Amino acid sequence: MRMYDLIIKKRDGLELSKEEINYFVKNLTEGNIADYHVAAFLMAVFLKKMNKRETADLTQAMMHSGDVVDLSQISGIKVDKHSTGGVGDTTTLVLAPLVASCGVPVAKMSGRGLGHTGGTIDKLEAIEGFHVEISIDDFINNVNKHGIAVIGQTKNIAPADKKIYALRDVTATVDNISLIASSIMSKKLAAGSDAIVLDVKVGSGAFMKTIEDAIELGKEMVEIGQIMDKNTIAIITDMEQPLGFAIGNALEVKEAIDTLNNEGPEDLTELCVKLGSNMVYLGGGADSVEAAEKLIREKLANGEAFEKFKEFISIQGGNVDVINDPSKLPSADHVREIKSDVEGYLETIKSDSVGIAAMKLGAGRETLDSVLDMSAGIILNKKVGDKINKGDVIATLYTNTQSKLDESEKMFLDAITITKDEVASRKLIKAIVNRDGVQKF
Ligand code: URA
Ligand code: CA
């Protein structure tokens, strides 16, 4: 077998066999394939597409290209969640303790952020003392004992995906449904979960720009889950504006605390309730999604989700005083309010640009070795649909690096539009895809 022949076959629109896909992934992982061969192959896949069988085979090959985590020592059904990349997406911080408080084990492997999307681990590390460097044994013990643990992603999860993704990023082959679906599902399956809830973002700030494409991606991943015998549900959600009000590590921890106290932003709360209900249902914590939702709302209202968050932070070394009194979180030396000099309605907030503006303030990494400013970020004082009067604060910038304020303010203002006409507020949940089909809202 030669890469050259695989490239010709896909270039001509033919179906690749399982053996051919395995050959590609195995040799890629072992470093036997030149980047130009991989790049040409990816472009052929991008243009001629893969069918569902090829996509499932690619997923399995990538999943087995590195470690497959064995969570069988943890009792119960382990449900994982994945979001296709959001800005200010605080959901994992809320969902992990929320789902655990419903009696469904949460064994979460998380990553750090790069570029304009934040990573869950970075956010948690804004809490003094909190760490994710625990052994796999402690990870398993903590989940069995406390129902919850978060660990850093091991280097060897789906290494083939890492190589492929790096090349997709520089060859304009990222936004292909088969490549995205196999990339996400290979990592989730390798992380050892029994069931998966996916948050597929749609909108200007997301990989999928249209609802049709997002549903297609959701279907593809649900089907891969089915083939692998892992019950999978995809929830299609709006990313035409950042989620909640806070973007930035300590700011999002504060937002998560508010949400767990049932006093969080409406959109973030709604998304956590929806994702959480589906996780609890798949995890066997309730007989129906509706019953799960009732349970989830109870745990938010009666404080048990918040108590579980404190328990979790404490077992992983975090200072619980900070959770009880969020004013003890890292705070910024420089704060700037961005005020409107026009009147109207907030029409758009481009998520990716706002994410970059927050990154410039120190909330995210521009390069792999950037040092984060935990206090840095942006609070949105207005959301899409809100009325704005002259002089109203639209957003507040936080940073320890004063020199970044001007650039970030300009980026933020470029990322929003204000219009004279009334604007409807946006619907967050657009569709749900599961084994039974698609439900649109
Ligand atoms: N997230 C991933 O992990 N992979 C993709 O290809 C796209 C989003
Ligand atoms: Ca947020």
Tab-separated table of C-alpha atoms and ligand atoms in Angstrom:
chain	number	residue	atom	x	y	z
A	1	MET	CA	0.000	0.000	0.000
A	2	ARG	CA	1.226	3.518	-0.769
A	3	MET	CA	-0.074	6.927	0.289
A	4	TYR	CA	0.101	7.955	-3.367
A	5	ASP	CA	-2.537	5.365	-4.266
A	6	LEU	CA	-4.794	6.378	-1.374
A	7	ILE	CA	-4.611	9.997	-2.490
A	8	ILE	CA	-5.539	9.089	-6.092
A	9	LYS	CA	-8.438	6.947	-4.894
A	10	LYS	CA	-9.908	9.697	-2.715
A	11	ARG	CA	-9.130	12.370	-5.307
A	12	ASP	CA	-11.295	10.433	-7.750
A	13	GLY	CA	-14.111	10.226	-5.232
A	14	LEU	CA	-13.814	6.517	-4.412
A	15	GLU	CA	-14.483	4.867	-1.070
A	16	LEU	CA	-11.479	3.905	1.039
A	17	SER	CA	-11.431	0.496	2.709
A	18	LYS	CA	-10.967	-0.010	6.442
A	19	GLU	CA	-7.489	-1.440	5.737
A	20	GLU	CA	-6.521	1.690	3.797
A	21	ILE	CA	-7.710	4.024	6.543
A	22	ASN	CA	-5.914	1.942	9.184
A	23	TYR	CA	-2.748	2.033	7.064
A	24	PHE	CA	-2.948	5.824	6.865
A	25	VAL	CA	-3.507	6.367	10.605
A	26	LYS	CA	-0.955	3.785	11.760
A	27	ASN	CA	1.836	5.095	9.569
A	28	LEU	CA	0.964	8.715	10.295
A	29	THR	CA	1.184	8.012	14.033
A	30	GLU	CA	4.519	6.259	13.613
A	31	GLY	CA	5.875	9.194	11.636
A	32	ASN	CA	6.257	7.266	8.383
A	33	ILE	CA	4.218	9.604	6.181
A	34	ALA	CA	5.494	12.898	4.777
A	35	ASP	CA	3.449	16.000	5.599
A	36	TYR	CA	2.862	16.666	1.884
A	37	HIS	CA	1.206	13.286	1.511
A	38	VAL	CA	-1.001	13.893	4.548
A	39	ALA	CA	-1.860	17.403	3.349
A	40	ALA	CA	-2.855	16.208	-0.135
A	41	PHE	CA	-4.852	13.358	1.366
A	42	LEU	CA	-6.735	15.715	3.703
A	43	MET	CA	-7.583	18.047	0.835
A	44	ALA	CA	-8.903	15.108	-1.182
A	45	VAL	CA	-11.066	14.086	1.798
A	46	PHE	CA	-12.206	17.672	2.208
A	47	LEU	CA	-13.271	17.962	-1.441
A	48	LYS	CA	-14.644	14.459	-2.074
A	49	LYS	CA	-15.839	13.760	1.496
A	50	MET	CA	-16.004	10.493	3.401
A	51	ASN	CA	-19.122	8.417	3.843
A	52	LYS	CA	-20.340	7.320	7.274
A	53	ARG	CA	-18.508	4.002	7.144
A	54	GLU	CA	-15.190	5.669	6.295
A	55	THR	CA	-15.735	8.298	9.000
A	56	ALA	CA	-16.442	5.627	11.608
A	57	ASP	CA	-13.329	3.692	10.559
A	58	LEU	CA	-11.216	6.848	10.728
A	59	THR	CA	-12.584	7.560	14.206
A	60	GLN	CA	-11.752	4.076	15.463
A	61	ALA	CA	-8.275	4.160	13.967
A	62	MET	CA	-7.516	7.539	15.574
A	63	MET	CA	-9.029	6.459	18.887
A	64	HIS	CA	-6.650	3.474	18.988
A	65	SER	CA	-3.605	5.481	17.840
A	66	GLY	CA	-2.717	6.111	21.513
A	67	ASP	CA	-3.954	5.239	24.986
A	68	VAL	CA	-7.547	4.203	25.522
A	69	VAL	CA	-8.355	5.059	29.127
A	70	ASP	CA	-9.938	2.279	31.132
A	71	LEU	CA	-12.518	3.671	33.549
A	72	SER	CA	-14.069	0.291	34.319
A	73	GLN	CA	-12.868	0.613	37.937
A	74	ILE	CA	-15.387	3.408	38.370
A	75	SER	CA	-18.841	2.120	39.139
A	76	GLY	CA	-21.785	3.509	37.228
A	77	ILE	CA	-22.246	4.889	33.738
A	78	LYS	CA	-19.646	7.562	32.994
A	79	VAL	CA	-21.009	10.336	30.816
A	80	ASP	CA	-18.690	12.817	29.165
A	81	LYS	CA	-19.533	16.180	27.646
A	82	HIS	CA	-17.841	17.973	24.804
A	83	SER	CA	-18.344	21.417	23.383
A	84	THR	CA	-17.150	22.229	19.879
A	85	GLY	CA	-15.426	25.338	21.115
A	86	GLY	CA	-17.095	28.282	22.727
A	87	VAL	CA	-16.097	31.686	23.994
A	88	GLY	CA	-16.743	32.293	27.669
A	89	ASP	CA	-18.153	28.773	27.814
A	90	THR	CA	-18.309	28.230	31.550
A	91	THR	CA	-20.474	25.105	31.305
A	92	THR	CA	-18.019	22.421	32.442
A	93	LEU	CA	-17.340	24.216	35.744
A	94	VAL	CA	-21.053	24.171	36.455
A	95	LEU	CA	-21.969	20.829	34.896
A	96	ALA	CA	-19.393	18.630	36.588
A	97	PRO	CA	-20.612	19.272	40.168
A	98	LEU	CA	-24.229	19.628	39.048
A	99	VAL	CA	-24.319	16.194	37.400
A	100	ALA	CA	-22.303	14.644	40.252
A	101	SER	CA	-24.805	16.012	42.771
A	102	CYS	CA	-27.475	13.992	40.927
A	103	GLY	CA	-25.533	10.790	41.676
A	104	VAL	CA	-24.049	10.309	38.193
A	105	PRO	CA	-20.243	9.887	38.276
A	106	VAL	CA	-18.204	12.599	36.545
A	107	ALA	CA	-14.715	11.509	35.492
A	108	LYS	CA	-13.581	14.431	33.404
A	109	MET	CA	-10.445	14.731	31.355
A	110	SER	CA	-9.953	18.358	30.363
A	111	GLY	CA	-7.531	20.524	28.448
A	112	ARG	CA	-5.979	23.953	28.563
A	113	GLY	CA	-6.989	26.770	26.288
A	114	LEU	CA	-5.197	28.019	23.217
A	115	GLY	CA	-6.136	31.112	21.243
A	116	HIS	CA	-9.525	32.645	21.843
A	117	THR	CA	-11.258	29.723	23.556
A	118	GLY	CA	-10.510	29.078	27.213
A	119	GLY	CA	-9.708	25.716	28.759
A	120	THR	CA	-11.495	24.310	31.785
A	121	ILE	CA	-8.248	23.530	33.602
A	122	ASP	CA	-6.997	27.103	33.254
A	123	LYS	CA	-10.245	28.357	34.735
A	124	LEU	CA	-10.095	25.957	37.686
A	125	GLU	CA	-6.481	26.950	38.343
A	126	ALA	CA	-7.688	30.496	39.053
A	127	ILE	CA	-8.725	28.950	42.405
A	128	GLU	CA	-5.782	29.071	44.797
A	129	GLY	CA	-4.199	25.642	45.310
A	130	PHE	CA	-6.386	23.738	42.856
A	131	HIS	CA	-4.481	21.247	40.727
A	132	VAL	CA	-5.206	18.538	38.158
A	133	GLU	CA	-1.882	16.719	38.447
A	134	ILE	CA	-3.292	13.640	40.116
A	135	SER	CA	-2.468	10.020	39.384
A	136	ILE	CA	-4.957	7.919	37.454
A	137	ASP	CA	-5.467	5.874	40.660
A	138	ASP	CA	-6.395	8.975	42.676
A	139	PHE	CA	-8.604	10.102	39.816
A	140	ILE	CA	-10.527	6.818	39.920
A	141	ASN	CA	-10.657	6.761	43.739
A	142	ASN	CA	-11.952	10.321	43.887
A	143	VAL	CA	-14.752	9.561	41.453
A	144	ASN	CA	-15.749	6.433	43.366
A	145	LYS	CA	-15.689	8.249	46.698
A	146	HIS	CA	-16.902	11.756	45.825
A	147	GLY	CA	-18.545	11.222	42.430
A	148	ILE	CA	-16.297	13.748	40.713
A	149	ALA	CA	-12.718	14.387	39.568
A	150	VAL	CA	-10.995	16.356	36.825
A	151	ILE	CA	-7.626	15.383	35.403
A	152	GLY	CA	-5.417	16.934	32.735
A	153	GLN	CA	-5.537	15.315	29.319
A	154	THR	CA	-2.715	12.811	28.962
A	155	LYS	CA	-0.370	13.448	26.067
A	156	ASN	CA	-1.157	10.172	24.443
A	157	ILE	CA	-4.890	10.548	23.766
A	158	ALA	CA	-5.465	10.119	20.003
A	159	PRO	CA	-2.000	11.287	18.874
A	160	ALA	CA	-3.041	10.757	15.245
A	161	ASP	CA	-5.693	13.435	15.701
A	162	LYS	CA	-3.073	15.866	17.032
A	163	LYS	CA	-0.958	15.423	13.898
A	164	ILE	CA	-3.924	15.593	11.554
A	165	TYR	CA	-5.403	18.616	13.297
A	166	ALA	CA	-2.121	20.526	13.133
A	167	LEU	CA	-2.014	19.976	9.367
A	168	ARG	CA	-5.714	20.726	8.848
A	169	ASP	CA	-5.181	24.013	10.612
A	170	VAL	CA	-2.607	25.157	8.033
A	171	THR	CA	-4.138	23.589	4.896
A	172	ALA	CA	-7.685	25.024	5.056
A	173	THR	CA	-9.198	21.600	5.745
A	174	VAL	CA	-10.618	22.132	9.235
A	175	ASP	CA	-14.305	22.580	8.505
A	176	ASN	CA	-15.187	19.232	7.002
A	177	ILE	CA	-17.875	17.295	8.842
A	178	SER	CA	-16.176	13.873	8.668
A	179	LEU	CA	-12.869	15.303	9.846
A	180	ILE	CA	-14.433	17.236	12.734
A	181	ALA	CA	-16.685	14.343	13.787
A	182	SER	CA	-13.834	11.811	13.789
A	183	SER	CA	-11.517	14.247	15.571
A	184	ILE	CA	-13.936	14.922	18.422
A	185	MET	CA	-15.301	11.390	18.784
A	186	SER	CA	-11.866	9.688	18.670
A	187	LYS	CA	-10.765	11.739	21.685
A	188	LYS	CA	-14.000	11.237	23.624
A	189	LEU	CA	-13.963	7.491	22.980
A	190	ALA	CA	-10.293	7.228	23.973
A	191	ALA	CA	-11.072	9.064	27.217
A	192	GLY	CA	-13.092	6.042	28.286
A	193	SER	CA	-16.622	7.348	28.766
A	194	ASP	CA	-19.710	5.156	28.370
A	195	ALA	CA	-21.967	7.865	26.960
A	196	ILE	CA	-21.426	11.294	25.442
A	197	VAL	CA	-23.347	14.570	25.372
A	198	LEU	CA	-22.157	16.986	22.689
A	199	ASP	CA	-22.715	20.718	22.577
A	200	VAL	CA	-22.429	21.620	18.895
A	201	LYS	CA	-22.084	25.368	18.500
A	202	VAL	CA	-23.508	27.106	15.467
A	203	GLY	CA	-22.945	30.673	14.315
A	204	SER	CA	-20.303	33.149	13.272
A	205	GLY	CA	-18.029	32.214	16.164
A	206	ALA	CA	-18.270	28.456	15.546
A	207	PHE	CA	-16.943	25.822	13.131
A	208	MET	CA	-20.454	25.298	11.817
A	209	LYS	CA	-21.951	28.467	10.384
A	210	THR	CA	-25.429	27.143	9.540
A	211	ILE	CA	-27.986	25.140	11.471
A	212	GLU	CA	-28.130	22.548	8.672
A	213	ASP	CA	-24.393	21.889	8.881
A	214	ALA	CA	-24.487	21.768	12.678
A	215	ILE	CA	-27.290	19.178	12.597
A	216	GLU	CA	-25.354	17.178	9.996
A	217	LEU	CA	-22.290	17.188	12.280
A	218	GLY	CA	-24.459	16.201	15.226
A	219	LYS	CA	-25.978	13.295	13.289
A	220	GLU	CA	-22.573	12.064	12.190
A	221	MET	CA	-21.293	11.988	15.776
A	222	VAL	CA	-24.456	10.370	17.138
A	223	GLU	CA	-24.067	7.641	14.502
A	224	ILE	CA	-20.418	7.068	15.329
A	225	GLY	CA	-21.469	6.731	18.964
A	226	GLN	CA	-24.066	4.178	17.964
A	227	ILE	CA	-21.549	2.124	15.975
A	228	MET	CA	-19.227	2.171	19.010
A	229	ASP	CA	-22.099	1.292	21.354
A	230	LYS	CA	-21.813	4.600	23.274
A	231	ASN	CA	-25.122	6.381	23.579
A	232	THR	CA	-24.558	9.898	22.213
A	233	ILE	CA	-26.746	13.011	22.139
A	234	ALA	CA	-25.904	16.263	20.343
A	235	ILE	CA	-27.441	19.568	21.361
A	236	ILE	CA	-27.131	22.320	18.764
A	237	THR	CA	-26.686	25.708	20.430
A	238	ASP	CA	-26.336	29.307	19.326
A	239	MET	CA	-22.875	30.873	19.271
A	240	GLU	CA	-23.809	34.255	17.832
A	241	GLN	CA	-22.716	35.752	21.136
A	242	PRO	CA	-20.557	34.567	24.038
A	243	LEU	CA	-22.225	32.447	26.703
A	244	GLY	CA	-23.134	34.186	29.949
A	245	PHE	CA	-21.540	37.498	30.864
A	246	ALA	CA	-17.992	36.504	31.807
A	247	ILE	CA	-15.022	35.697	29.561
A	248	GLY	CA	-11.774	35.055	31.435
A	249	ASN	CA	-10.557	32.597	34.027
A	250	ALA	CA	-11.322	34.063	37.480
A	251	LEU	CA	-14.318	35.929	36.043
A	252	GLU	CA	-15.770	32.653	34.800
A	253	VAL	CA	-15.153	30.912	38.127
A	254	LYS	CA	-17.195	33.664	39.754
A	255	GLU	CA	-19.872	33.185	37.100
A	256	ALA	CA	-19.898	29.417	37.734
A	257	ILE	CA	-20.309	30.019	41.470
A	258	ASP	CA	-23.243	32.341	40.792
A	259	THR	CA	-24.806	29.769	38.465
A	260	LEU	CA	-24.384	26.942	40.986
A	261	ASN	CA	-26.127	29.229	43.501
A	262	ASN	CA	-28.962	29.516	40.989
A	263	GLU	CA	-28.169	33.186	40.395
A	264	GLY	CA	-26.283	32.875	37.120
A	265	PRO	CA	-26.938	34.321	33.669
A	266	GLU	CA	-30.088	32.978	32.051
A	267	ASP	CA	-28.445	31.545	28.919
A	268	LEU	CA	-25.651	29.783	30.794
A	269	THR	CA	-28.143	28.350	33.285
A	270	GLU	CA	-30.432	27.157	30.484
A	271	LEU	CA	-27.580	25.437	28.665
A	272	CYS	CA	-26.304	23.773	31.847
A	273	VAL	CA	-29.801	22.518	32.644
A	274	LYS	CA	-30.221	21.096	29.123
A	275	LEU	CA	-26.787	19.483	28.895
A	276	GLY	CA	-26.975	18.322	32.519
A	277	SER	CA	-30.424	16.724	32.095
A	278	ASN	CA	-29.212	14.732	29.111
A	279	MET	CA	-26.070	13.671	30.969
A	280	VAL	CA	-28.051	12.563	34.025
A	281	TYR	CA	-30.511	10.691	31.813
A	282	LEU	CA	-27.755	8.886	29.863
A	283	GLY	CA	-25.959	8.182	33.142
A	284	GLY	CA	-29.007	6.364	34.513
A	285	GLY	CA	-29.786	8.993	37.148
A	286	ALA	CA	-33.348	9.432	35.896
A	287	ASP	CA	-35.829	7.514	33.743
A	288	SER	CA	-36.446	10.340	31.307
A	289	VAL	CA	-34.824	13.614	30.273
A	290	GLU	CA	-37.797	15.426	31.831
A	291	ALA	CA	-37.308	13.702	35.187
A	292	ALA	CA	-33.595	14.454	34.965
A	293	GLU	CA	-34.327	18.124	34.353
A	294	LYS	CA	-36.523	18.251	37.451
A	295	LEU	CA	-33.726	16.721	39.509
A	296	ILE	CA	-31.138	19.125	38.064
A	297	ARG	CA	-33.280	22.159	38.911
A	298	GLU	CA	-33.758	20.813	42.448
A	299	LYS	CA	-30.005	20.468	42.977
A	300	LEU	CA	-29.456	24.043	41.820
A	301	ALA	CA	-32.190	25.376	44.061
A	302	ASN	CA	-31.362	23.427	47.230
A	303	GLY	CA	-27.629	24.178	47.213
A	304	GLU	CA	-26.449	20.581	46.773
A	305	ALA	CA	-24.773	21.320	43.421
A	306	PHE	CA	-22.833	24.172	45.032
A	307	GLU	CA	-21.839	21.958	47.984
A	308	LYS	CA	-20.573	19.334	45.522
A	309	PHE	CA	-18.481	22.014	43.783
A	310	LYS	CA	-16.830	22.926	47.092
A	311	GLU	CA	-16.190	19.252	47.900
A	312	PHE	CA	-14.588	18.775	44.470
A	313	ILE	CA	-12.394	21.891	44.746
A	314	SER	CA	-11.298	20.864	48.214
A	315	ILE	CA	-10.274	17.282	47.302
A	316	GLN	CA	-8.120	18.623	44.492
A	317	GLY	CA	-6.250	21.026	46.767
A	318	GLY	CA	-8.255	24.195	46.183
A	319	ASN	CA	-8.943	26.761	48.883
A	320	VAL	CA	-12.675	26.589	49.614
A	321	ASP	CA	-12.591	30.036	51.281
A	322	VAL	CA	-12.231	31.431	47.775
A	323	ILE	CA	-15.443	29.707	46.685
A	324	ASN	CA	-17.330	30.978	49.708
A	325	ASP	CA	-15.986	34.476	49.113
A	326	PRO	CA	-15.232	35.020	45.392
A	327	SER	CA	-13.753	38.451	46.151
A	328	LYS	CA	-10.688	36.367	47.113
A	329	LEU	CA	-10.230	35.280	43.481
A	330	PRO	CA	-7.388	36.996	41.569
A	331	SER	CA	-8.479	40.564	40.821
A	332	ALA	CA	-7.233	42.933	38.150
A	333	ASP	CA	-5.295	46.156	38.778
A	334	HIS	CA	-6.849	47.869	35.795
A	335	VAL	CA	-10.549	48.013	35.005
A	336	ARG	CA	-12.066	49.919	32.100
A	337	GLU	CA	-15.733	50.406	31.316
A	338	ILE	CA	-16.646	50.632	27.643
A	339	LYS	CA	-19.509	53.064	27.254
A	340	SER	CA	-21.790	53.545	24.303
A	341	ASP	CA	-21.838	56.891	22.518
A	342	VAL	CA	-24.943	55.910	20.566
A	343	GLU	CA	-28.466	54.809	21.407
A	344	GLY	CA	-30.133	51.675	20.070
A	345	TYR	CA	-30.237	47.909	20.478
A	346	LEU	CA	-27.310	45.533	20.675
A	347	GLU	CA	-27.517	43.532	17.462
A	348	THR	CA	-24.421	41.295	17.337
A	349	ILE	CA	-21.473	40.346	19.533
A	350	LYS	CA	-18.940	38.406	17.470
A	351	SER	CA	-17.815	35.688	19.847
A	352	ASP	CA	-14.460	34.913	18.306
A	353	SER	CA	-13.394	38.571	18.177
A	354	VAL	CA	-14.466	39.122	21.791
A	355	GLY	CA	-12.505	35.990	22.695
A	356	ILE	CA	-9.423	37.461	21.053
A	357	ALA	CA	-9.963	40.796	22.830
A	358	ALA	CA	-10.051	38.885	26.145
A	359	MET	CA	-6.948	36.918	25.154
A	360	LYS	CA	-5.080	40.198	24.498
A	361	LEU	CA	-5.911	41.311	28.032
A	362	GLY	CA	-4.168	38.164	29.319
A	363	ALA	CA	-7.105	35.739	29.641
A	364	GLY	CA	-5.833	33.406	26.909
A	365	ARG	CA	-2.628	32.149	25.336
A	366	GLU	CA	-1.370	33.647	22.094
A	367	THR	CA	1.339	30.994	21.967
A	368	LEU	CA	1.812	27.712	23.816
A	369	ASP	CA	4.139	29.276	26.416
A	370	SER	CA	2.131	32.454	27.121
A	371	VAL	CA	1.596	33.049	30.856
A	372	LEU	CA	-2.053	33.638	31.773
A	373	ASP	CA	-3.324	36.581	33.786
A	374	MET	CA	-6.009	34.800	35.824
A	375	SER	CA	-7.760	38.085	36.641
A	376	ALA	CA	-7.989	39.233	33.024
A	377	GLY	CA	-11.023	39.193	30.786
A	378	ILE	CA	-14.265	40.844	29.835
A	379	ILE	CA	-17.662	41.144	31.476
A	380	LEU	CA	-20.505	41.770	29.062
A	381	ASN	CA	-22.856	44.276	30.643
A	382	LYS	CA	-25.243	43.974	27.683
A	383	LYS	CA	-26.303	41.034	25.529
A	384	VAL	CA	-27.889	40.779	22.099
A	385	GLY	CA	-31.363	42.325	22.134
A	386	ASP	CA	-30.680	44.690	25.050
A	387	LYS	CA	-31.625	48.361	24.796
A	388	ILE	CA	-28.654	50.697	25.014
A	389	ASN	CA	-28.760	54.328	26.019
A	390	LYS	CA	-26.001	56.840	25.429
A	391	GLY	CA	-23.429	56.474	28.200
A	392	ASP	CA	-24.491	52.927	29.163
A	393	VAL	CA	-21.692	50.525	29.980
A	394	ILE	CA	-21.652	47.804	27.301
A	395	ALA	CA	-18.727	45.835	28.680
A	396	THR	CA	-15.980	46.011	31.310
A	397	LEU	CA	-12.353	45.084	30.659
A	398	TYR	CA	-10.092	43.609	33.353
A	399	THR	CA	-6.302	43.233	33.185
A	400	ASN	CA	-3.034	43.613	35.028
A	401	THR	CA	-1.378	44.954	31.845
A	402	GLN	CA	-2.619	48.509	31.380
A	403	SER	CA	-0.982	48.862	27.952
A	404	LYS	CA	-3.398	46.251	26.532
A	405	LEU	CA	-6.555	48.195	27.301
A	406	ASP	CA	-6.681	50.442	24.222
A	407	GLU	CA	-6.172	47.632	21.720
A	408	SER	CA	-8.679	45.402	23.468
A	409	GLU	CA	-11.294	48.146	23.678
A	410	LYS	CA	-10.952	48.809	19.952
A	411	MET	CA	-11.286	45.088	19.183
A	412	PHE	CA	-14.367	44.844	21.347
A	413	LEU	CA	-16.042	47.817	19.694
A	414	ASP	CA	-15.259	46.352	16.262
A	415	ALA	CA	-16.866	43.075	17.366
A	416	ILE	CA	-20.297	44.528	18.137
A	417	THR	CA	-23.014	46.279	16.208
A	418	ILE	CA	-25.736	48.525	17.577
A	419	THR	CA	-28.830	49.235	15.527
A	420	LYS	CA	-31.753	51.648	15.751
A	421	ASP	CA	-34.398	48.941	15.374
A	422	GLU	CA	-35.484	46.604	18.099
A	423	VAL	CA	-33.641	43.261	18.040
A	424	ALA	CA	-35.106	39.984	19.230
A	425	SER	CA	-33.071	38.230	21.903
A	426	ARG	CA	-31.513	35.005	20.628
A	427	LYS	CA	-32.783	31.504	21.152
A	428	LEU	CA	-30.021	29.371	22.661
A	429	ILE	CA	-31.111	25.773	22.031
A	430	LYS	CA	-31.675	25.201	18.317
A	431	ALA	CA	-32.008	21.432	17.969
A	432	ILE	CA	-31.364	18.100	19.667
A	433	VAL	CA	-30.065	15.079	17.766
A	434	ASN	CA	-30.273	11.603	19.263
A	435	ARG	CA	-30.749	8.004	18.112
A	436	ASP	CA	-34.400	8.676	17.368
A	437	GLY	CA	-33.738	11.595	15.056
A	438	VAL	CA	-33.680	15.382	15.069
A	439	GLN	CA	-35.892	17.663	17.114
A	440	LYS	CA	-35.777	21.322	16.035
A	441	PHE	CA	-36.813	24.284	18.188
B	1	URA	N1	-12.748	20.238	17.872
B	1	URA	C1	-11.938	19.176	17.698
B	1	URA	O1	-11.471	18.571	18.653
B	1	URA	N2	-11.626	18.798	16.445
B	1	URA	C2	-12.094	19.437	15.362
B	1	URA	O2	-11.781	19.040	14.265
B	1	URA	C3	-12.935	20.541	15.554
B	1	URA	C4	-13.251	20.911	16.827
B	2	CA	CA	-19.291	32.896	30.426
